[in-house]
Amino acid sequence: MFFLCIYKGKERMVEVERRQIIIGRPSSSLGHPDLNLQPDKNVSRRHARIFQKDGCYWIEDLGSRLGVLVNGLRVRDPRRVTFGDRILIGRTEVRMVSTELQK
């Protein structure tokens, strides 16, 4: 799966091929997350995770300081997400992009 990450107007596409994706910033004690949102300092080391369950994708806040928003709504419990949803983590916007759209 691809993720479009937008931070301070700069876009980058990141490919991650896992059933569970940890989103955050690198840490000497925790290592590198699957989706690294550095240099956004508003992102926690282990901010959120995206996982598959029952054929759907879900996002969960991992106890971050600033929380996670999906389409402007705060994520309090695991929430289903789909391609094109606007996910705000820190000051970085993240969108899941279908692999088929990349071809």
mmCIF file of C-alpha atoms in Angstrom:
data_model
loop_
_atom_site.group_PDB
_atom_site.id
_atom_site.type_symbol
_atom_site.label_atom_id
_atom_site.label_comp_id
_atom_site.label_asym_id
_atom_site.label_seq_id
_atom_site.Cartn_x
_atom_site.Cartn_y
_atom_site.Cartn_z
ATOM 1 C CA MET A 1 0.000 0.000 0.000
ATOM 2 C CA PHE A 2 1.147 3.544 -0.668
ATOM 3 C CA PHE A 3 0.792 6.549 1.614
ATOM 4 C CA LEU A 4 0.826 10.147 0.432
ATOM 5 C CA CYS A 5 2.398 12.260 3.190
ATOM 6 C CA ILE A 6 2.068 16.059 3.050
ATOM 7 C CA TYR A 7 4.061 18.212 5.477
ATOM 8 C CA LYS A 8 4.530 21.974 5.060
ATOM 9 C CA GLY A 9 3.345 21.746 1.457
ATOM 10 C CA LYS A 10 5.849 19.047 0.474
ATOM 11 C CA GLU A 11 4.445 15.759 -0.778
ATOM 12 C CA ARG A 12 6.116 12.371 -0.710
ATOM 13 C CA MET A 13 4.840 8.913 -1.541
ATOM 14 C CA VAL A 14 5.852 6.055 0.757
ATOM 15 C CA GLU A 15 5.236 2.350 0.129
ATOM 16 C CA VAL A 16 4.674 0.063 3.129
ATOM 17 C CA GLU A 17 3.813 -3.616 2.663
ATOM 18 C CA ARG A 18 2.608 -4.843 6.062
ATOM 19 C CA ARG A 19 -0.682 -5.880 7.613
ATOM 20 C CA GLN A 20 -0.016 -3.582 10.585
ATOM 21 C CA ILE A 21 1.725 -0.216 10.183
ATOM 22 C CA ILE A 22 3.155 1.805 13.050
ATOM 23 C CA ILE A 23 3.238 5.548 12.321
ATOM 24 C CA GLY A 24 5.585 7.883 14.169
ATOM 25 C CA ARG A 25 9.147 9.189 14.385
ATOM 26 C CA PRO A 26 12.402 7.283 14.965
ATOM 27 C CA SER A 27 13.644 6.690 18.489
ATOM 28 C CA SER A 28 16.898 5.220 19.776
ATOM 29 C CA SER A 29 14.941 2.944 22.125
ATOM 30 C CA LEU A 30 11.987 2.064 19.838
ATOM 31 C CA GLY A 31 13.737 2.056 16.454
ATOM 32 C CA HIS A 32 12.125 3.229 13.229
ATOM 33 C CA PRO A 33 8.361 3.163 12.661
ATOM 34 C CA ASP A 34 6.983 1.572 9.486
ATOM 35 C CA LEU A 35 5.805 5.012 8.327
ATOM 36 C CA ASN A 36 8.310 7.652 9.452
ATOM 37 C CA LEU A 37 6.817 11.175 9.626
ATOM 38 C CA GLN A 38 10.035 12.905 10.639
ATOM 39 C CA PRO A 39 10.761 15.905 10.636
ATOM 40 C CA ASP A 40 7.277 16.715 12.045
ATOM 41 C CA LYS A 41 8.058 17.216 15.742
ATOM 42 C CA ASN A 42 4.323 17.158 16.568
ATOM 43 C CA VAL A 43 4.293 13.433 15.790
ATOM 44 C CA SER A 44 4.884 11.091 18.741
ATOM 45 C CA ARG A 45 7.475 8.297 18.504
ATOM 46 C CA ARG A 46 4.654 5.713 18.300
ATOM 47 C CA HIS A 47 1.721 7.906 17.323
ATOM 48 C CA ALA A 48 -0.764 5.587 15.608
ATOM 49 C CA ARG A 49 -1.191 2.287 13.862
ATOM 50 C CA ILE A 50 -3.120 1.194 10.797
ATOM 51 C CA PHE A 51 -4.144 -2.443 10.692
ATOM 52 C CA GLN A 52 -6.355 -4.819 8.725
ATOM 53 C CA LYS A 53 -9.341 -6.531 10.300
ATOM 54 C CA ASP A 54 -12.288 -8.254 8.617
ATOM 55 C CA GLY A 55 -11.093 -7.106 5.173
ATOM 56 C CA CYS A 56 -11.030 -3.415 6.178
ATOM 57 C CA TYR A 57 -8.357 -0.951 7.268
ATOM 58 C CA TRP A 58 -8.541 0.604 10.732
ATOM 59 C CA ILE A 59 -6.566 3.345 12.489
ATOM 60 C CA GLU A 60 -5.895 3.571 16.203
ATOM 61 C CA ASP A 61 -4.267 6.333 18.260
ATOM 62 C CA LEU A 62 -1.500 4.788 20.379
ATOM 63 C CA GLY A 63 -1.843 7.336 23.192
ATOM 64 C CA SER A 64 -0.226 10.225 21.341
ATOM 65 C CA ARG A 65 -0.101 13.688 22.868
ATOM 66 C CA LEU A 66 -1.919 15.484 20.027
ATOM 67 C CA GLY A 67 -4.199 12.707 18.805
ATOM 68 C CA VAL A 68 -5.267 11.607 15.331
ATOM 69 C CA LEU A 69 -7.949 13.183 13.130
ATOM 70 C CA VAL A 70 -9.713 11.436 10.238
ATOM 71 C CA ASN A 71 -11.614 13.799 7.953
ATOM 72 C CA GLY A 72 -11.592 16.354 10.781
ATOM 73 C CA LEU A 73 -12.919 14.001 13.486
ATOM 74 C CA ARG A 74 -10.788 12.901 16.458
ATOM 75 C CA VAL A 75 -10.076 9.176 16.692
ATOM 76 C CA ARG A 76 -10.920 7.998 20.212
ATOM 77 C CA ASP A 77 -11.356 4.292 19.455
ATOM 78 C CA PRO A 78 -10.165 2.252 16.460
ATOM 79 C CA ARG A 79 -11.882 3.704 13.405
ATOM 80 C CA ARG A 80 -12.308 2.335 9.903
ATOM 81 C CA VAL A 81 -10.417 4.224 7.190
ATOM 82 C CA THR A 82 -10.608 4.004 3.416
ATOM 83 C CA PHE A 83 -8.547 5.204 0.486
ATOM 84 C CA GLY A 84 -8.657 8.987 0.190
ATOM 85 C CA ASP A 85 -9.532 9.695 3.839
ATOM 86 C CA ARG A 86 -7.605 12.677 5.205
ATOM 87 C CA ILE A 87 -5.652 11.495 8.241
ATOM 88 C CA LEU A 88 -3.952 14.212 10.293
ATOM 89 C CA ILE A 89 -1.061 13.066 12.485
ATOM 90 C CA GLY A 90 0.787 15.951 14.104
ATOM 91 C CA ARG A 91 0.890 18.536 11.320
ATOM 92 C CA THR A 92 1.300 15.899 8.601
ATOM 93 C CA GLU A 93 -1.602 14.862 6.394
ATOM 94 C CA VAL A 94 -1.522 11.198 5.413
ATOM 95 C CA ARG A 95 -3.687 9.526 2.777
ATOM 96 C CA MET A 96 -3.820 5.842 1.922
ATOM 97 C CA VAL A 97 -3.455 5.339 -1.826
ATOM 98 C CA SER A 98 -4.512 2.135 -3.559
ATOM 99 C CA THR A 99 -1.677 0.200 -5.161
ATOM 100 C CA GLU A 100 -3.791 -0.072 -8.327
ATOM 101 C CA LEU A 101 -3.861 3.731 -8.648
ATOM 102 C CA GLN A 102 -0.052 3.766 -8.794
ATOM 103 C CA LYS A 103 0.116 1.559 -11.928
#
